[in-house]
PDB file of C-alpha atoms in Angstrom:
ATOM      1  CA  UNK A   1       0.542   0.300  -0.058  1.00 91.00           C
ATOM      2  CA  UNK A   2       1.419   3.489  -1.001  1.00 97.00           C
ATOM      3  CA  UNK A   3       0.866   6.838   0.893  1.00 97.00           C
ATOM      4  CA  UNK A   4       0.291   8.408  -2.543  1.00 98.00           C
ATOM      5  CA  UNK A   5       0.099   7.826  -6.200  1.00 98.00           C
ATOM      6  CA  UNK A   6       0.885  10.610  -8.794  1.00 98.00           C
ATOM      7  CA  UNK A   7      -0.630  10.973 -12.113  1.00 98.00           C
ATOM      8  CA  UNK A   8       1.245  13.152 -14.512  1.00 98.00           C
ATOM      9  CA  UNK A   9      -0.596  13.436 -18.203  1.00 97.00           C
ATOM     10  CA  UNK A  10       2.092  14.621 -20.927  1.00 96.00           C
ATOM     11  CA  UNK A  11       0.894  16.371 -24.392  1.00 95.00           C
ATOM     12  CA  UNK A  12       4.394  17.082 -26.128  1.00 92.00           C
ATOM     13  CA  UNK A  13       6.197  18.569 -22.871  1.00 94.00           C
ATOM     14  CA  UNK A  14      10.469  17.809 -23.135  1.00 94.00           C
ATOM     15  CA  UNK A  15      11.319  15.210 -21.327  1.00 95.00           C
ATOM     16  CA  UNK A  16      13.981  18.006 -19.041  1.00 95.00           C
ATOM     17  CA  UNK A  17      10.516  19.558 -18.114  1.00 95.00           C
ATOM     18  CA  UNK A  18       8.967  16.430 -16.475  1.00 96.00           C
ATOM     19  CA  UNK A  19      12.491  14.932 -15.670  1.00 96.00           C
ATOM     20  CA  UNK A  20      12.444  17.960 -13.295  1.00 95.00           C
ATOM     21  CA  UNK A  21       9.290  17.154 -11.857  1.00 95.00           C
ATOM     22  CA  UNK A  22      10.197  13.999 -11.215  1.00 96.00           C
ATOM     23  CA  UNK A  23      12.785  14.502  -9.612  1.00 95.00           C
ATOM     24  CA  UNK A  24      11.114  16.692  -7.005  1.00 94.00           C
ATOM     25  CA  UNK A  25       9.569  13.851  -5.394  1.00 95.00           C
ATOM     26  CA  UNK A  26      12.895  12.111  -4.662  1.00 91.00           C
ATOM     27  CA  UNK A  27      13.611  12.109  -1.098  1.00 82.00           C
ATOM     28  CA  UNK A  28      10.206  12.246   0.113  1.00 90.00           C
ATOM     29  CA  UNK A  29       9.464  10.534   3.076  1.00 91.00           C
ATOM     30  CA  UNK A  30       6.449   9.010   1.512  1.00 96.00           C
ATOM     31  CA  UNK A  31       6.071   5.614   0.028  1.00 96.00           C
ATOM     32  CA  UNK A  32       4.734   6.803  -3.414  1.00 97.00           C
ATOM     33  CA  UNK A  33       4.663   5.858  -7.223  1.00 97.00           C
ATOM     34  CA  UNK A  34       4.221   8.094 -10.391  1.00 98.00           C
ATOM     35  CA  UNK A  35       2.171   7.372 -13.220  1.00 98.00           C
ATOM     36  CA  UNK A  36       2.999   9.147 -16.762  1.00 97.00           C
ATOM     37  CA  UNK A  37       0.253   8.764 -19.279  1.00 97.00           C
ATOM     38  CA  UNK A  38       1.636   9.865 -22.484  1.00 96.00           C
ATOM     39  CA  UNK A  39      -0.882  11.572 -25.099  1.00 96.00           C
ATOM     40  CA  UNK A  40       1.677  12.924 -27.249  1.00 95.00           C
ATOM     41  CA  UNK A  41       2.190  11.561 -31.147  1.00 94.00           C
ATOM     42  CA  UNK A  42       5.932  10.252 -30.085  1.00 93.00           C
ATOM     43  CA  UNK A  43       6.689   8.207 -26.967  1.00 94.00           C
ATOM     44  CA  UNK A  44       9.678   8.769 -25.249  1.00 95.00           C
ATOM     45  CA  UNK A  45      12.520   6.387 -26.279  1.00 93.00           C
ATOM     46  CA  UNK A  46      13.191   3.506 -23.515  1.00 94.00           C
ATOM     47  CA  UNK A  47      16.563   5.053 -22.928  1.00 94.00           C
ATOM     48  CA  UNK A  48      14.925   8.372 -21.686  1.00 95.00           C
ATOM     49  CA  UNK A  49      11.773   6.721 -19.422  1.00 94.00           C
ATOM     50  CA  UNK A  50      14.478   4.559 -17.767  1.00 94.00           C
ATOM     51  CA  UNK A  51      16.013   7.789 -16.965  1.00 92.00           C
ATOM     52  CA  UNK A  52      12.387   8.458 -14.729  1.00 94.00           C
ATOM     53  CA  UNK A  53      13.630   6.288 -12.356  1.00 90.00           C
ATOM     54  CA  UNK A  54      12.392   2.831 -10.385  1.00 90.00           C
ATOM     55  CA  UNK A  55       9.118   4.569  -8.589  1.00 95.00           C
ATOM     56  CA  UNK A  56       7.697   5.290 -12.055  1.00 96.00           C
ATOM     57  CA  UNK A  57       5.356   3.697 -14.415  1.00 96.00           C
ATOM     58  CA  UNK A  58       5.123   4.969 -18.244  1.00 97.00           C
ATOM     59  CA  UNK A  59       2.022   4.550 -20.888  1.00 96.00           C
ATOM     60  CA  UNK A  60       2.163   5.858 -24.504  1.00 96.00           C
ATOM     61  CA  UNK A  61      -1.341   6.176 -25.683  1.00 95.00           C
ATOM     62  CA  UNK A  62      -0.429   7.599 -29.200  1.00 89.00           C
ATOM     63  CA  UNK A  63      -3.511   9.706 -29.480  1.00 91.00           C
ATOM     64  CA  UNK A  64      -4.463  12.534 -27.245  1.00 94.00           C
ATOM     65  CA  UNK A  65      -7.165  11.199 -25.166  1.00 92.00           C
ATOM     66  CA  UNK A  66      -8.058  14.622 -23.373  1.00 93.00           C
ATOM     67  CA  UNK A  67      -7.154  15.600 -19.558  1.00 95.00           C
ATOM     68  CA  UNK A  68      -9.200  14.105 -17.282  1.00 95.00           C
ATOM     69  CA  UNK A  69      -9.377  11.070 -19.580  1.00 96.00           C
ATOM     70  CA  UNK A  70      -5.822  10.713 -18.931  1.00 96.00           C
ATOM     71  CA  UNK A  71      -5.908  10.935 -15.486  1.00 98.00           C
ATOM     72  CA  UNK A  72      -8.496   8.104 -15.534  1.00 98.00           C
ATOM     73  CA  UNK A  73      -6.735   5.550 -16.991  1.00 97.00           C
ATOM     74  CA  UNK A  74      -4.631   5.845 -13.756  1.00 97.00           C
ATOM     75  CA  UNK A  75      -7.055   6.435 -10.895  1.00 97.00           C
ATOM     76  CA  UNK A  76      -9.012   3.401 -11.817  1.00 96.00           C
ATOM     77  CA  UNK A  77      -5.921   1.207 -11.114  1.00 95.00           C
ATOM     78  CA  UNK A  78      -4.446   2.882  -8.111  1.00 97.00           C
ATOM     79  CA  UNK A  79      -7.870   2.764  -5.960  1.00 96.00           C
ATOM     80  CA  UNK A  80      -6.893  -0.483  -4.230  1.00 95.00           C
ATOM     81  CA  UNK A  81      -3.492   0.616  -3.989  1.00 95.00           C
ATOM     82  CA  UNK A  82      -2.782   3.960  -2.312  1.00 98.00           C
ATOM     83  CA  UNK A  83      -4.183   6.405   0.504  1.00 98.00           C
ATOM     84  CA  UNK A  84      -4.154   9.621  -1.280  1.00 98.00           C
ATOM     85  CA  UNK A  85      -3.561  10.251  -5.053  1.00 98.00           C
ATOM     86  CA  UNK A  86      -1.870  13.512  -6.400  1.00 98.00           C
ATOM     87  CA  UNK A  87      -2.887  14.893  -9.833  1.00 98.00           C
ATOM     88  CA  UNK A  88      -0.480  17.251 -10.739  1.00 97.00           C
ATOM     89  CA  UNK A  89       0.747  19.830 -14.352  1.00 96.00           C
ATOM     90  CA  UNK A  90       3.780  19.160 -16.226  1.00 95.00           C
ATOM     91  CA  UNK A  91       4.418  22.509 -15.361  1.00 94.00           C
ATOM     92  CA  UNK A  92       4.485  22.590 -11.561  1.00 96.00           C
ATOM     93  CA  UNK A  93       7.317  23.384  -9.167  1.00 95.00           C
ATOM     94  CA  UNK A  94       7.112  22.521  -5.908  1.00 94.00           C
ATOM     95  CA  UNK A  95       9.827  21.966  -2.451  1.00 91.00           C
ATOM     96  CA  UNK A  96      10.161  18.408  -1.856  1.00 84.00           C
ATOM     97  CA  UNK A  97       8.962  18.729   1.873  1.00 88.00           C
ATOM     98  CA  UNK A  98       5.011  19.504   1.019  1.00 95.00           C
ATOM     99  CA  UNK A  99       4.258  16.627   0.213  1.00 97.00           C
ATOM    100  CA  UNK A 100       4.782  15.110   3.723  1.00 96.00           C
ATOM    101  CA  UNK A 101       3.015  18.402   5.116  1.00 97.00           C
ATOM    102  CA  UNK A 102      -0.010  17.819   3.287  1.00 98.00           C
ATOM    103  CA  UNK A 103      -0.594  14.064   3.956  1.00 98.00           C
ATOM    104  CA  UNK A 104       0.339  14.915   7.821  1.00 98.00           C
ATOM    105  CA  UNK A 105      -2.563  17.684   7.452  1.00 98.00           C
ATOM    106  CA  UNK A 106      -4.817  15.244   5.690  1.00 98.00           C
ATOM    107  CA  UNK A 107      -4.268  12.434   8.044  1.00 98.00           C
ATOM    108  CA  UNK A 108      -5.188  15.160  11.041  1.00 97.00           C
ATOM    109  CA  UNK A 109      -8.475  16.142   8.760  1.00 97.00           C
ATOM    110  CA  UNK A 110      -9.835  12.958   8.149  1.00 96.00           C
ATOM    111  CA  UNK A 111     -13.158  15.180   6.460  1.00 97.00           C
ATOM    112  CA  UNK A 112     -10.912  16.652   3.960  1.00 98.00           C
ATOM    113  CA  UNK A 113     -11.249  14.676   0.449  1.00 98.00           C
ATOM    114  CA  UNK A 114      -9.836  17.285  -1.868  1.00 98.00           C
ATOM    115  CA  UNK A 115      -6.540  19.572  -1.247  1.00 98.00           C
ATOM    116  CA  UNK A 116      -4.880  22.698  -3.108  1.00 98.00           C
ATOM    117  CA  UNK A 117      -1.895  24.317  -1.926  1.00 98.00           C
ATOM    118  CA  UNK A 118      -0.947  28.167  -2.428  1.00 97.00           C
ATOM    119  CA  UNK A 119      -0.298  28.459  -5.777  1.00 97.00           C
ATOM    120  CA  UNK A 120       2.323  30.707  -6.937  1.00 96.00           C
ATOM    121  CA  UNK A 121       3.374  32.336 -10.128  1.00 95.00           C
ATOM    122  CA  UNK A 122       6.810  32.600 -10.946  1.00 92.00           C
ATOM    123  CA  UNK A 123       7.150  36.050 -10.076  1.00 93.00           C
ATOM    124  CA  UNK A 124       5.591  34.699  -6.176  1.00 93.00           C
ATOM    125  CA  UNK A 125       2.552  36.547  -7.075  1.00 94.00           C
ATOM    126  CA  UNK A 126      -0.947  34.483  -5.789  1.00 95.00           C
ATOM    127  CA  UNK A 127      -2.838  32.907  -8.602  1.00 95.00           C
ATOM    128  CA  UNK A 128      -6.295  33.130  -7.744  1.00 94.00           C
ATOM    129  CA  UNK A 129      -7.900  29.840  -8.089  1.00 96.00           C
ATOM    130  CA  UNK A 130     -10.065  29.749  -5.465  1.00 96.00           C
ATOM    131  CA  UNK A 131     -13.356  30.324  -7.483  1.00 95.00           C
ATOM    132  CA  UNK A 132     -16.970  30.498  -6.575  1.00 96.00           C
ATOM    133  CA  UNK A 133     -18.730  27.882  -9.107  1.00 97.00           C
ATOM    134  CA  UNK A 134     -19.941  29.396 -12.155  1.00 95.00           C
ATOM    135  CA  UNK A 135     -22.667  30.906 -14.065  1.00 93.00           C
ATOM    136  CA  UNK A 136     -22.741  31.108 -17.913  1.00 91.00           C
ATOM    137  CA  UNK A 137     -22.123  35.050 -16.994  1.00 87.00           C
ATOM    138  CA  UNK A 138     -19.219  34.398 -15.041  1.00 88.00           C
ATOM    139  CA  UNK A 139     -17.601  32.271 -18.074  1.00 86.00           C
ATOM    140  CA  UNK A 140     -18.729  34.004 -21.070  1.00 77.00           C
ATOM    141  CA  UNK A 141     -18.536  37.319 -19.836  1.00 71.00           C
ATOM    142  CA  UNK A 142     -14.994  37.421 -19.126  1.00 69.00           C
ATOM    143  CA  UNK A 143     -14.260  36.095 -21.996  1.00 66.00           C
ATOM    144  CA  UNK A 144     -16.539  38.357 -24.619  1.00 62.00           C
ATOM    145  CA  UNK A 145     -17.451  41.339 -22.301  1.00 61.00           C
ATOM    146  CA  UNK A 146     -14.191  41.769 -20.472  1.00 61.00           C
ATOM    147  CA  UNK A 147     -13.816  45.167 -20.804  1.00 64.00           C
ATOM    148  CA  UNK A 148     -16.807  46.657 -18.708  1.00 69.00           C
ATOM    149  CA  UNK A 149     -16.845  47.559 -15.302  1.00 76.00           C
ATOM    150  CA  UNK A 150     -20.363  45.356 -14.770  1.00 72.00           C
ATOM    151  CA  UNK A 151     -17.920  42.069 -16.151  1.00 76.00           C
ATOM    152  CA  UNK A 152     -15.371  43.327 -13.793  1.00 80.00           C
ATOM    153  CA  UNK A 153     -16.810  43.958 -10.534  1.00 86.00           C
ATOM    154  CA  UNK A 154     -18.575  40.122 -10.878  1.00 86.00           C
ATOM    155  CA  UNK A 155     -15.666  38.464 -12.013  1.00 87.00           C
ATOM    156  CA  UNK A 156     -14.042  39.998  -9.110  1.00 90.00           C
ATOM    157  CA  UNK A 157     -16.871  38.062  -6.821  1.00 92.00           C
ATOM    158  CA  UNK A 158     -16.367  35.410  -9.002  1.00 93.00           C
ATOM    159  CA  UNK A 159     -12.292  35.312  -8.764  1.00 93.00           C
ATOM    160  CA  UNK A 160     -12.724  35.660  -4.897  1.00 95.00           C
ATOM    161  CA  UNK A 161     -11.190  38.826  -4.761  1.00 92.00           C
ATOM    162  CA  UNK A 162     -11.979  39.539  -1.241  1.00 92.00           C
ATOM    163  CA  UNK A 163      -9.991  36.566   0.232  1.00 94.00           C
ATOM    164  CA  UNK A 164      -6.662  36.907   1.357  1.00 92.00           C
ATOM    165  CA  UNK A 165      -5.360  34.020   0.216  1.00 95.00           C
ATOM    166  CA  UNK A 166      -4.167  33.545   3.957  1.00 94.00           C
ATOM    167  CA  UNK A 167      -6.559  30.792   5.566  1.00 95.00           C
ATOM    168  CA  UNK A 168      -7.324  27.738   5.094  1.00 96.00           C
ATOM    169  CA  UNK A 169     -10.896  27.945   2.798  1.00 96.00           C
ATOM    170  CA  UNK A 170     -13.636  25.047   1.839  1.00 96.00           C
ATOM    171  CA  UNK A 171     -14.587  26.016  -1.705  1.00 95.00           C
ATOM    172  CA  UNK A 172     -16.310  23.677  -4.081  1.00 94.00           C
ATOM    173  CA  UNK A 173     -14.084  25.448  -7.193  1.00 96.00           C
ATOM    174  CA  UNK A 174     -10.624  24.737  -7.518  1.00 97.00           C
ATOM    175  CA  UNK A 175      -8.062  23.791  -9.947  1.00 96.00           C
ATOM    176  CA  UNK A 176      -6.734  21.083 -11.512  1.00 95.00           C
ATOM    177  CA  UNK A 177      -2.973  21.674 -11.460  1.00 96.00           C
ATOM    178  CA  UNK A 178      -2.484  20.137  -8.077  1.00 97.00           C
ATOM    179  CA  UNK A 179      -5.331  17.949  -6.452  1.00 98.00           C
ATOM    180  CA  UNK A 180      -4.299  16.031  -3.587  1.00 98.00           C
ATOM    181  CA  UNK A 181      -7.205  13.621  -3.222  1.00 98.00           C
ATOM    182  CA  UNK A 182      -8.119  11.008  -0.581  1.00 98.00           C
ATOM    183  CA  UNK A 183      -9.362   8.191  -2.100  1.00 98.00           C
ATOM    184  CA  UNK A 184     -11.656   7.132  -0.267  1.00 97.00           C
ATOM    185  CA  UNK A 185     -13.648   9.717  -0.980  1.00 98.00           C
ATOM    186  CA  UNK A 186     -12.631   9.932  -4.908  1.00 98.00           C
ATOM    187  CA  UNK A 187     -13.944   5.978  -4.627  1.00 97.00           C
ATOM    188  CA  UNK A 188     -17.616   7.838  -3.571  1.00 97.00           C
ATOM    189  CA  UNK A 189     -17.239  11.109  -6.242  1.00 97.00           C
ATOM    190  CA  UNK A 190     -16.085   8.669  -9.105  1.00 97.00           C
ATOM    191  CA  UNK A 191     -13.594   9.843 -11.930  1.00 97.00           C
ATOM    192  CA  UNK A 192     -13.069  13.013 -13.952  1.00 97.00           C
ATOM    193  CA  UNK A 193     -15.845  13.433 -16.266  1.00 97.00           C
ATOM    194  CA  UNK A 194     -14.813  12.115 -19.526  1.00 95.00           C
ATOM    195  CA  UNK A 195     -17.280  14.692 -21.490  1.00 94.00           C
ATOM    196  CA  UNK A 196     -14.884  17.484 -20.824  1.00 95.00           C
ATOM    197  CA  UNK A 197     -11.643  17.457 -23.264  1.00 93.00           C
ATOM    198  CA  UNK A 198      -9.989  19.764 -21.356  1.00 91.00           C
ATOM    199  CA  UNK A 199     -11.157  22.264 -19.381  1.00 95.00           C
ATOM    200  CA  UNK A 200     -13.333  22.815 -16.590  1.00 96.00           C
ATOM    201  CA  UNK A 201     -13.319  18.576 -15.325  1.00 97.00           C
ATOM    202  CA  UNK A 202     -11.516  20.187 -12.388  1.00 97.00           C
ATOM    203  CA  UNK A 203     -14.327  22.047 -11.175  1.00 97.00           C
ATOM    204  CA  UNK A 204     -17.129  19.406 -12.202  1.00 97.00           C
ATOM    205  CA  UNK A 205     -14.689  16.755  -9.923  1.00 98.00           C
ATOM    206  CA  UNK A 206     -14.445  19.261  -7.040  1.00 98.00           C
ATOM    207  CA  UNK A 207     -18.094  19.958  -6.598  1.00 97.00           C
ATOM    208  CA  UNK A 208     -18.627  16.491  -6.406  1.00 98.00           C
ATOM    209  CA  UNK A 209     -15.898  15.761  -4.224  1.00 98.00           C
ATOM    210  CA  UNK A 210     -17.268  18.471  -2.250  1.00 97.00           C
ATOM    211  CA  UNK A 211     -20.532  16.582  -2.145  1.00 97.00           C
ATOM    212  CA  UNK A 212     -19.062  14.007   0.468  1.00 97.00           C
ATOM    213  CA  UNK A 213     -16.317  16.093   2.290  1.00 98.00           C
ATOM    214  CA  UNK A 214     -14.733  19.294   2.608  1.00 98.00           C
ATOM    215  CA  UNK A 215     -12.426  20.444  -0.625  1.00 98.00           C
ATOM    216  CA  UNK A 216      -9.828  23.409   0.565  1.00 98.00           C
ATOM    217  CA  UNK A 217      -7.329  25.580   0.004  1.00 98.00           C
ATOM    218  CA  UNK A 218      -4.436  25.194   2.299  1.00 98.00           C
ATOM    219  CA  UNK A 219      -2.176  28.022   2.367  1.00 97.00           C
ATOM    220  CA  UNK A 220       0.785  26.845   4.808  1.00 96.00           C
ATOM    221  CA  UNK A 221       2.491  25.167   1.712  1.00 97.00           C
ATOM    222  CA  UNK A 222       2.960  26.483  -1.826  1.00 97.00           C
ATOM    223  CA  UNK A 223       4.054  25.120  -5.231  1.00 97.00           C
ATOM    224  CA  UNK A 224       4.762  27.292  -8.604  1.00 96.00           C
ATOM    225  CA  UNK A 225       2.803  26.964 -11.645  1.00 95.00           C
ATOM    226  CA  UNK A 226       3.717  27.957 -15.061  1.00 82.00           C
ATOM    227  CA  UNK A 227       0.065  29.168 -15.951  1.00 61.00           C
ATOM    228  CA  UNK A 228      -0.288  30.111 -19.128  1.00 60.00           C
ATOM    229  CA  UNK A 229      -3.480  30.646 -20.144  1.00 56.00           C
ATOM    230  CA  UNK A 230      -3.271  29.557 -23.543  1.00 57.00           C
ATOM    231  CA  UNK A 231      -7.105  29.035 -24.503  1.00 47.00           C
ATOM    232  CA  UNK A 232      -6.934  32.864 -24.442  1.00 50.00           C
ATOM    233  CA  UNK A 233      -4.233  32.778 -27.158  1.00 57.00           C
ATOM    234  CA  UNK A 234      -4.754  30.042 -28.852  1.00 76.00           C
ATOM    235  CA  UNK A 235      -8.126  29.586 -31.020  1.00 83.00           C
ATOM    236  CA  UNK A 236      -8.401  25.901 -30.811  1.00 88.00           C
ATOM    237  CA  UNK A 237      -7.962  25.684 -27.165  1.00 89.00           C
ATOM    238  CA  UNK A 238     -10.135  28.472 -26.814  1.00 88.00           C
ATOM    239  CA  UNK A 239     -12.806  26.428 -28.855  1.00 91.00           C
ATOM    240  CA  UNK A 240     -12.248  23.554 -26.648  1.00 92.00           C
ATOM    241  CA  UNK A 241     -12.614  25.692 -23.760  1.00 92.00           C
ATOM    242  CA  UNK A 242     -16.137  27.238 -25.130  1.00 92.00           C
ATOM    243  CA  UNK A 243     -17.156  23.609 -25.938  1.00 93.00           C
ATOM    244  CA  UNK A 244     -15.998  22.519 -22.447  1.00 95.00           C
ATOM    245  CA  UNK A 245     -18.278  25.662 -20.808  1.00 93.00           C
ATOM    246  CA  UNK A 246     -21.301  24.465 -23.020  1.00 94.00           C
ATOM    247  CA  UNK A 247     -20.727  20.741 -21.491  1.00 96.00           C
ATOM    248  CA  UNK A 248     -20.533  21.860 -17.930  1.00 96.00           C
ATOM    249  CA  UNK A 249     -23.851  23.887 -17.629  1.00 96.00           C
ATOM    250  CA  UNK A 250     -25.490  21.415 -19.816  1.00 96.00           C
ATOM    251  CA  UNK A 251     -24.808  19.097 -17.326  1.00 97.00           C
ATOM    252  CA  UNK A 252     -25.168  21.450 -13.901  1.00 97.00           C
ATOM    253  CA  UNK A 253     -28.261  23.912 -15.838  1.00 95.00           C
ATOM    254  CA  UNK A 254     -28.012  27.196 -17.200  1.00 94.00           C
ATOM    255  CA  UNK A 255     -30.414  29.029 -15.226  1.00 90.00           C
ATOM    256  CA  UNK A 256     -31.281  26.876 -12.252  1.00 92.00           C
ATOM    257  CA  UNK A 257     -28.696  25.470 -10.289  1.00 94.00           C
ATOM    258  CA  UNK A 258     -29.777  25.213  -6.714  1.00 96.00           C
ATOM    259  CA  UNK A 259     -26.686  23.482  -5.431  1.00 96.00           C
ATOM    260  CA  UNK A 260     -24.487  25.991  -6.792  1.00 96.00           C
ATOM    261  CA  UNK A 261     -26.105  28.746  -5.280  1.00 96.00           C
ATOM    262  CA  UNK A 262     -25.821  27.395  -2.235  1.00 96.00           C
ATOM    263  CA  UNK A 263     -22.367  26.219  -2.294  1.00 96.00           C
ATOM    264  CA  UNK A 264     -21.423  29.873  -3.683  1.00 96.00           C
ATOM    265  CA  UNK A 265     -23.232  31.464  -0.072  1.00 95.00           C
ATOM    266  CA  UNK A 266     -21.395  29.196   2.123  1.00 95.00           C
ATOM    267  CA  UNK A 267     -18.287  30.007   0.260  1.00 96.00           C
ATOM    268  CA  UNK A 268     -18.633  33.942   0.561  1.00 95.00           C
ATOM    269  CA  UNK A 269     -20.080  33.119   4.076  1.00 94.00           C
ATOM    270  CA  UNK A 270     -17.166  31.310   5.196  1.00 91.00           C
ATOM    271  CA  UNK A 271     -14.556  34.163   3.942  1.00 93.00           C
ATOM    272  CA  UNK A 272     -16.475  36.551   6.066  1.00 88.00           C
ATOM    273  CA  UNK A 273     -16.532  35.007   9.165  1.00 82.00           C
ATOM    274  CA  UNK A 274     -12.596  34.890   8.536  1.00 76.00           C
ATOM    275  CA  UNK A 275     -12.461  38.753   8.305  1.00 74.00           C
ATOM    276  CA  UNK A 276     -14.896  39.356  11.418  1.00 75.00           C
ATOM    277  CA  UNK A 277     -12.396  36.758  13.163  1.00 71.00           C
ATOM    278  CA  UNK A 278      -9.052  39.172  12.415  1.00 65.00           C
TER     279      UNK A 278
END
């Protein structure tokens, strides 16, 4: 039984980038195993795969299954083999000791099913990845009406600009760049929804996990994320993002989403309470 299993989904990332990520796990006190699913058109040569070390498995798919489907291949394999599972992006940088710190915190807080640490840009600024569950106006407004003052005010609320990222927050909308998941809760919530090729699969999974446990932002440790927001620049990725948004609202509701409203109210109330306590 492992303390932690890890899944990484590759699509054309260089060997150097992913070797640097895998190396960050070495020396961890945890008993871990790393799985890489390669959705790239060309695999790594065997001699490079061997260089990832002896706690590593590599699976070349030969076609791009998508982000969630790639991680699902791993999660379906490890349900009986580990206590926690980490979904991590290839462009994450972290200090080795944070894994043990998160593990110990999760062991002490058995009502947490999913944890995301503080995520920083390369310049040390905070990425505002804690959000409310979105409405169509939140997602489409910030894309097509981003210059309007109304949209800016709405976006500040959606992105929780009144939250200072200094305290633990239970919020049902977290980023998929670093998801530390309790396996017993994952069994109940299910895997990534494969109707999303990429984008919004993390929001979908987080809100499902939140039905069974807390899904928290944990500020005591941090990682660096090379967040490129490529769908804002790349037309193909932009269309994939729009497609995922349509699928998300087809599933959860365009106009009526009672669960979303209730969870968002709880999140805002929790932030207000923290501000009052301070």
